[in-house]
Amino acid sequence: MKILMVCLGNICRSPLAEGIVRHLAQEKKLDWEIASAGTGNWHIGQPADKRSIAIAKTYGYDISAQRAQHFNVRMFDEYDHILVMDKNNLRDVLRLAANAEQRKKVRLFLTEESEVTDPYFDDLLFDPVFKTIELRAKKLIQELSH
Ligand code: 4NP
């Protein structure tokens, strides 16, 4: 199973989703490949935002080795699931899809139309964003592992 997490900058939200799901999947001995990417290209090659690295560390996850990459159309074929953090990401990724097969891989990371709030401009959002992503990550593993 190959899963790609997508947000705007690939430094705050999707690196958390990547690191948390990878960690939990490894704990369950699932042979999954997890990656993340941004629809924007500003942060290519950079580590995650230091606030995301710090909140992950607080809760026992190490995302410090991850580096940002820019979403590209080859990823539609490389991944089985492309999970996006908000509706802008959804629109931007779907706009790049070439066919229905690619489009059907893409959906929101959260359920029921919910979005993961962009925490970039508010330090206080990193804790609730982390908790939202971790809760969903645990459910996602259950859903996709059987
Ligand atoms: P992310 O947050 O999409 O969760 O990585 C952002 C990071 C950077 C920017 C916007 C959102 N930015 O404008 O640089």
PDB file of C-alpha atoms and ligand atoms in Angstrom:
ATOM      1  CA  MET A   1       0.000   0.000   0.000  1.00  0.00           C
ATOM      2  CA  LYS A   2       1.383   3.373  -0.977  1.00  0.00           C
ATOM      3  CA  ILE A   3      -0.206   6.490   0.506  1.00  0.00           C
ATOM      4  CA  LEU A   4       0.598  10.126  -0.262  1.00  0.00           C
ATOM      5  CA  MET A   5      -0.405  12.914   2.129  1.00  0.00           C
ATOM      6  CA  VAL A   6      -0.848  16.348   0.547  1.00  0.00           C
ATOM      7  CA  CYS A   7      -1.190  19.894   1.892  1.00  0.00           C
ATOM      8  CA  LEU A   8      -0.179  23.333   0.618  1.00  0.00           C
ATOM      9  CA  GLY A   9       3.397  23.836   1.800  1.00  0.00           C
ATOM     10  CA  ASN A  10       4.301  20.246   2.785  1.00  0.00           C
ATOM     11  CA  ILE A  11       5.877  21.585   5.965  1.00  0.00           C
ATOM     12  CA  CYS A  12       3.064  21.662   8.575  1.00  0.00           C
ATOM     13  CA  ARG A  13       0.133  19.267   8.115  1.00  0.00           C
ATOM     14  CA  SER A  14       1.055  16.580   5.587  1.00  0.00           C
ATOM     15  CA  PRO A  15       4.462  15.888   7.186  1.00  0.00           C
ATOM     16  CA  LEU A  16       2.591  15.171  10.440  1.00  0.00           C
ATOM     17  CA  ALA A  17       0.190  12.843   8.619  1.00  0.00           C
ATOM     18  CA  GLU A  18       3.117  11.141   6.876  1.00  0.00           C
ATOM     19  CA  GLY A  19       5.151  10.623  10.041  1.00  0.00           C
ATOM     20  CA  ILE A  20       2.260   9.512  12.214  1.00  0.00           C
ATOM     21  CA  VAL A  21       0.812   7.026   9.725  1.00  0.00           C
ATOM     22  CA  ARG A  22       4.270   5.620   8.924  1.00  0.00           C
ATOM     23  CA  HIS A  23       5.030   5.155  12.633  1.00  0.00           C
ATOM     24  CA  LEU A  24       1.685   3.508  13.416  1.00  0.00           C
ATOM     25  CA  ALA A  25       1.860   1.282  10.322  1.00  0.00           C
ATOM     26  CA  GLN A  26       5.337   0.106  11.311  1.00  0.00           C
ATOM     27  CA  GLU A  27       4.081  -0.698  14.806  1.00  0.00           C
ATOM     28  CA  LYS A  28       1.442  -2.904  13.214  1.00  0.00           C
ATOM     29  CA  LYS A  29       4.042  -4.492  10.904  1.00  0.00           C
ATOM     30  CA  LEU A  30       2.197  -3.227   7.839  1.00  0.00           C
ATOM     31  CA  ASP A  31       4.343  -3.038   4.718  1.00  0.00           C
ATOM     32  CA  TRP A  32       3.142   0.416   3.734  1.00  0.00           C
ATOM     33  CA  GLU A  33       5.007   3.242   2.019  1.00  0.00           C
ATOM     34  CA  ILE A  34       3.974   6.695   3.165  1.00  0.00           C
ATOM     35  CA  ALA A  35       5.078  10.001   1.671  1.00  0.00           C
ATOM     36  CA  SER A  36       3.874  13.596   1.522  1.00  0.00           C
ATOM     37  CA  ALA A  37       3.934  16.500  -0.905  1.00  0.00           C
ATOM     38  CA  GLY A  38       2.718  20.079  -1.247  1.00  0.00           C
ATOM     39  CA  THR A  39       0.649  21.683  -3.969  1.00  0.00           C
ATOM     40  CA  GLY A  40       2.928  24.731  -3.539  1.00  0.00           C
ATOM     41  CA  ASN A  41       6.622  24.648  -4.394  1.00  0.00           C
ATOM     42  CA  TRP A  42       8.078  27.143  -1.890  1.00  0.00           C
ATOM     43  CA  HIS A  43       9.577  24.680   0.566  1.00  0.00           C
ATOM     44  CA  ILE A  44      11.033  21.929  -1.647  1.00  0.00           C
ATOM     45  CA  GLY A  45      13.877  20.132   0.134  1.00  0.00           C
ATOM     46  CA  GLN A  46      13.213  21.768   3.489  1.00  0.00           C
ATOM     47  CA  PRO A  47      12.504  19.966   6.766  1.00  0.00           C
ATOM     48  CA  ALA A  48       9.058  20.284   8.292  1.00  0.00           C
ATOM     49  CA  ASP A  49       8.172  23.493  10.125  1.00  0.00           C
ATOM     50  CA  LYS A  50       9.917  23.485  13.505  1.00  0.00           C
ATOM     51  CA  ARG A  51       6.539  23.716  15.248  1.00  0.00           C
ATOM     52  CA  SER A  52       5.380  20.485  13.538  1.00  0.00           C
ATOM     53  CA  ILE A  53       8.660  18.757  14.410  1.00  0.00           C
ATOM     54  CA  ALA A  54       8.268  19.903  18.037  1.00  0.00           C
ATOM     55  CA  ILE A  55       4.633  18.872  18.489  1.00  0.00           C
ATOM     56  CA  ALA A  56       5.344  15.483  16.901  1.00  0.00           C
ATOM     57  CA  LYS A  57       8.270  14.985  19.279  1.00  0.00           C
ATOM     58  CA  THR A  58       6.080  15.905  22.260  1.00  0.00           C
ATOM     59  CA  TYR A  59       3.770  13.017  21.400  1.00  0.00           C
ATOM     60  CA  GLY A  60       6.518  10.533  20.557  1.00  0.00           C
ATOM     61  CA  TYR A  61       6.973  10.833  16.792  1.00  0.00           C
ATOM     62  CA  ASP A  62      10.157  11.841  14.979  1.00  0.00           C
ATOM     63  CA  ILE A  63       9.482  13.644  11.685  1.00  0.00           C
ATOM     64  CA  SER A  64      12.798  15.512  11.593  1.00  0.00           C
ATOM     65  CA  ALA A  65      14.285  13.538   8.680  1.00  0.00           C
ATOM     66  CA  GLN A  66      11.409  14.256   6.287  1.00  0.00           C
ATOM     67  CA  ARG A  67      11.924  16.762   3.457  1.00  0.00           C
ATOM     68  CA  ALA A  68       9.313  18.715   1.510  1.00  0.00           C
ATOM     69  CA  GLN A  69       8.520  17.868  -2.085  1.00  0.00           C
ATOM     70  CA  HIS A  70       6.235  19.397  -4.673  1.00  0.00           C
ATOM     71  CA  PHE A  71       3.225  17.392  -5.838  1.00  0.00           C
ATOM     72  CA  ASN A  72       3.640  16.195  -9.419  1.00  0.00           C
ATOM     73  CA  VAL A  73       1.421  14.234 -11.799  1.00  0.00           C
ATOM     74  CA  ARG A  74       3.606  11.099 -11.679  1.00  0.00           C
ATOM     75  CA  MET A  75       2.378  10.698  -8.102  1.00  0.00           C
ATOM     76  CA  PHE A  76      -1.099   9.791  -9.375  1.00  0.00           C
ATOM     77  CA  ASP A  77       0.292   6.514 -10.683  1.00  0.00           C
ATOM     78  CA  GLU A  78       2.841   5.966  -7.902  1.00  0.00           C
ATOM     79  CA  TYR A  79       0.335   5.999  -5.017  1.00  0.00           C
ATOM     80  CA  ASP A  80      -2.789   3.997  -4.212  1.00  0.00           C
ATOM     81  CA  HIS A  81      -4.327   6.736  -2.083  1.00  0.00           C
ATOM     82  CA  ILE A  82      -3.767  10.496  -2.223  1.00  0.00           C
ATOM     83  CA  LEU A  83      -5.147  12.062   0.947  1.00  0.00           C
ATOM     84  CA  VAL A  84      -5.412  15.832   1.047  1.00  0.00           C
ATOM     85  CA  MET A  85      -5.747  18.116   4.058  1.00  0.00           C
ATOM     86  CA  ASP A  86      -8.241  20.711   2.820  1.00  0.00           C
ATOM     87  CA  LYS A  87     -10.613  21.515   0.001  1.00  0.00           C
ATOM     88  CA  ASN A  88      -8.198  23.875  -1.727  1.00  0.00           C
ATOM     89  CA  ASN A  89      -5.669  21.037  -1.899  1.00  0.00           C
ATOM     90  CA  LEU A  90      -8.448  18.781  -3.205  1.00  0.00           C
ATOM     91  CA  ARG A  91      -9.309  21.214  -5.973  1.00  0.00           C
ATOM     92  CA  ASP A  92      -5.667  21.802  -6.892  1.00  0.00           C
ATOM     93  CA  VAL A  93      -4.796  18.102  -7.053  1.00  0.00           C
ATOM     94  CA  LEU A  94      -7.961  17.124  -8.928  1.00  0.00           C
ATOM     95  CA  ARG A  95      -7.261  19.838 -11.473  1.00  0.00           C
ATOM     96  CA  LEU A  96      -4.037  17.989 -12.376  1.00  0.00           C
ATOM     97  CA  ALA A  97      -5.671  14.552 -12.710  1.00  0.00           C
ATOM     98  CA  ALA A  98      -5.803  13.188 -16.253  1.00  0.00           C
ATOM     99  CA  ASN A  99      -8.596  10.644 -15.895  1.00  0.00           C
ATOM    100  CA  ALA A 100     -11.181   9.064 -13.607  1.00  0.00           C
ATOM    101  CA  GLU A 101      -8.757   6.418 -12.366  1.00  0.00           C
ATOM    102  CA  GLN A 102      -6.442   9.124 -11.057  1.00  0.00           C
ATOM    103  CA  ARG A 103      -9.293  11.199  -9.645  1.00  0.00           C
ATOM    104  CA  LYS A 104     -10.718   8.303  -7.653  1.00  0.00           C
ATOM    105  CA  LYS A 105      -7.477   7.948  -5.672  1.00  0.00           C
ATOM    106  CA  VAL A 106      -7.859  11.473  -4.291  1.00  0.00           C
ATOM    107  CA  ARG A 107      -9.924  12.336  -1.227  1.00  0.00           C
ATOM    108  CA  LEU A 108      -9.864  14.362   1.955  1.00  0.00           C
ATOM    109  CA  PHE A 109      -7.709  12.912   4.769  1.00  0.00           C
ATOM    110  CA  LEU A 110     -10.525  13.563   7.256  1.00  0.00           C
ATOM    111  CA  THR A 111     -14.023  12.202   6.877  1.00  0.00           C
ATOM    112  CA  GLU A 112     -17.346  13.896   6.325  1.00  0.00           C
ATOM    113  CA  GLU A 113     -16.096  16.899   4.398  1.00  0.00           C
ATOM    114  CA  SER A 114     -13.872  18.046   7.275  1.00  0.00           C
ATOM    115  CA  GLU A 115     -10.637  19.881   6.617  1.00  0.00           C
ATOM    116  CA  VAL A 116      -7.394  19.977   8.595  1.00  0.00           C
ATOM    117  CA  THR A 117      -6.975  23.662   9.460  1.00  0.00           C
ATOM    118  CA  ASP A 118      -3.812  25.287   8.135  1.00  0.00           C
ATOM    119  CA  PRO A 119      -1.836  26.115  11.309  1.00  0.00           C
ATOM    120  CA  TYR A 120       0.924  28.088   9.565  1.00  0.00           C
ATOM    121  CA  PHE A 121      -0.056  31.507  10.892  1.00  0.00           C
ATOM    122  CA  ASP A 122      -1.091  30.459  14.409  1.00  0.00           C
ATOM    123  CA  ASP A 123       1.295  28.672  16.779  1.00  0.00           C
ATOM    124  CA  LEU A 124      -1.604  27.610  18.995  1.00  0.00           C
ATOM    125  CA  LEU A 125      -3.122  25.481  16.228  1.00  0.00           C
ATOM    126  CA  PHE A 126      -0.282  22.962  16.079  1.00  0.00           C
ATOM    127  CA  ASP A 127      -1.469  21.000  19.114  1.00  0.00           C
ATOM    128  CA  PRO A 128      -5.110  20.571  17.995  1.00  0.00           C
ATOM    129  CA  VAL A 129      -3.989  19.921  14.418  1.00  0.00           C
ATOM    130  CA  PHE A 130      -1.646  17.202  15.669  1.00  0.00           C
ATOM    131  CA  LYS A 131      -4.439  15.591  17.698  1.00  0.00           C
ATOM    132  CA  THR A 132      -6.881  15.697  14.798  1.00  0.00           C
ATOM    133  CA  ILE A 133      -4.345  14.092  12.467  1.00  0.00           C
ATOM    134  CA  GLU A 134      -3.302  11.406  14.965  1.00  0.00           C
ATOM    135  CA  LEU A 135      -6.903  10.411  15.690  1.00  0.00           C
ATOM    136  CA  ARG A 136      -7.695  10.113  11.996  1.00  0.00           C
ATOM    137  CA  ALA A 137      -4.401   8.284  11.336  1.00  0.00           C
ATOM    138  CA  LYS A 138      -5.372   5.548  13.782  1.00  0.00           C
ATOM    139  CA  LYS A 139      -8.781   5.097  12.147  1.00  0.00           C
ATOM    140  CA  LEU A 140      -7.264   5.171   8.669  1.00  0.00           C
ATOM    141  CA  ILE A 141      -4.919   2.335   9.569  1.00  0.00           C
ATOM    142  CA  GLN A 142      -7.848   0.269  10.783  1.00  0.00           C
ATOM    143  CA  GLU A 143      -9.858   1.041   7.655  1.00  0.00           C
ATOM    144  CA  LEU A 144      -7.118   0.295   5.166  1.00  0.00           C
ATOM    145  CA  SER A 145      -5.490  -2.681   6.874  1.00  0.00           C
ATOM    146  CA  HIS A 146      -8.341  -5.134   6.305  1.00  0.00           C
TER     147      HIS A 146
HETATM  148  P1  4NP B   1       1.000  23.361   5.279  1.00  0.00           P
HETATM  149  O1  4NP B   1       1.093  24.830   5.878  1.00  0.00           O
HETATM  150  O2  4NP B   1       0.226  23.440   3.992  1.00  0.00           O
HETATM  151  O3  4NP B   1       0.256  22.590   6.322  1.00  0.00           O
HETATM  152  O4  4NP B   1       2.421  22.867   5.075  1.00  0.00           O
HETATM  153  C1  4NP B   1       1.629  25.896   5.139  1.00  0.00           C
HETATM  154  C2  4NP B   1       2.983  26.039   5.047  1.00  0.00           C
HETATM  155  C3  4NP B   1       3.533  27.098   4.336  1.00  0.00           C
HETATM  156  C4  4NP B   1       2.697  27.985   3.720  1.00  0.00           C
HETATM  157  C5  4NP B   1       1.325  27.839   3.809  1.00  0.00           C
HETATM  158  C6  4NP B   1       0.793  26.784   4.515  1.00  0.00           C
HETATM  159  N1  4NP B   1       3.249  29.068   3.009  1.00  0.00           N
HETATM  160  O5  4NP B   1       2.470  29.933   2.561  1.00  0.00           O
HETATM  161  O6  4NP B   1       4.480  29.142   2.845  1.00  0.00           O
END
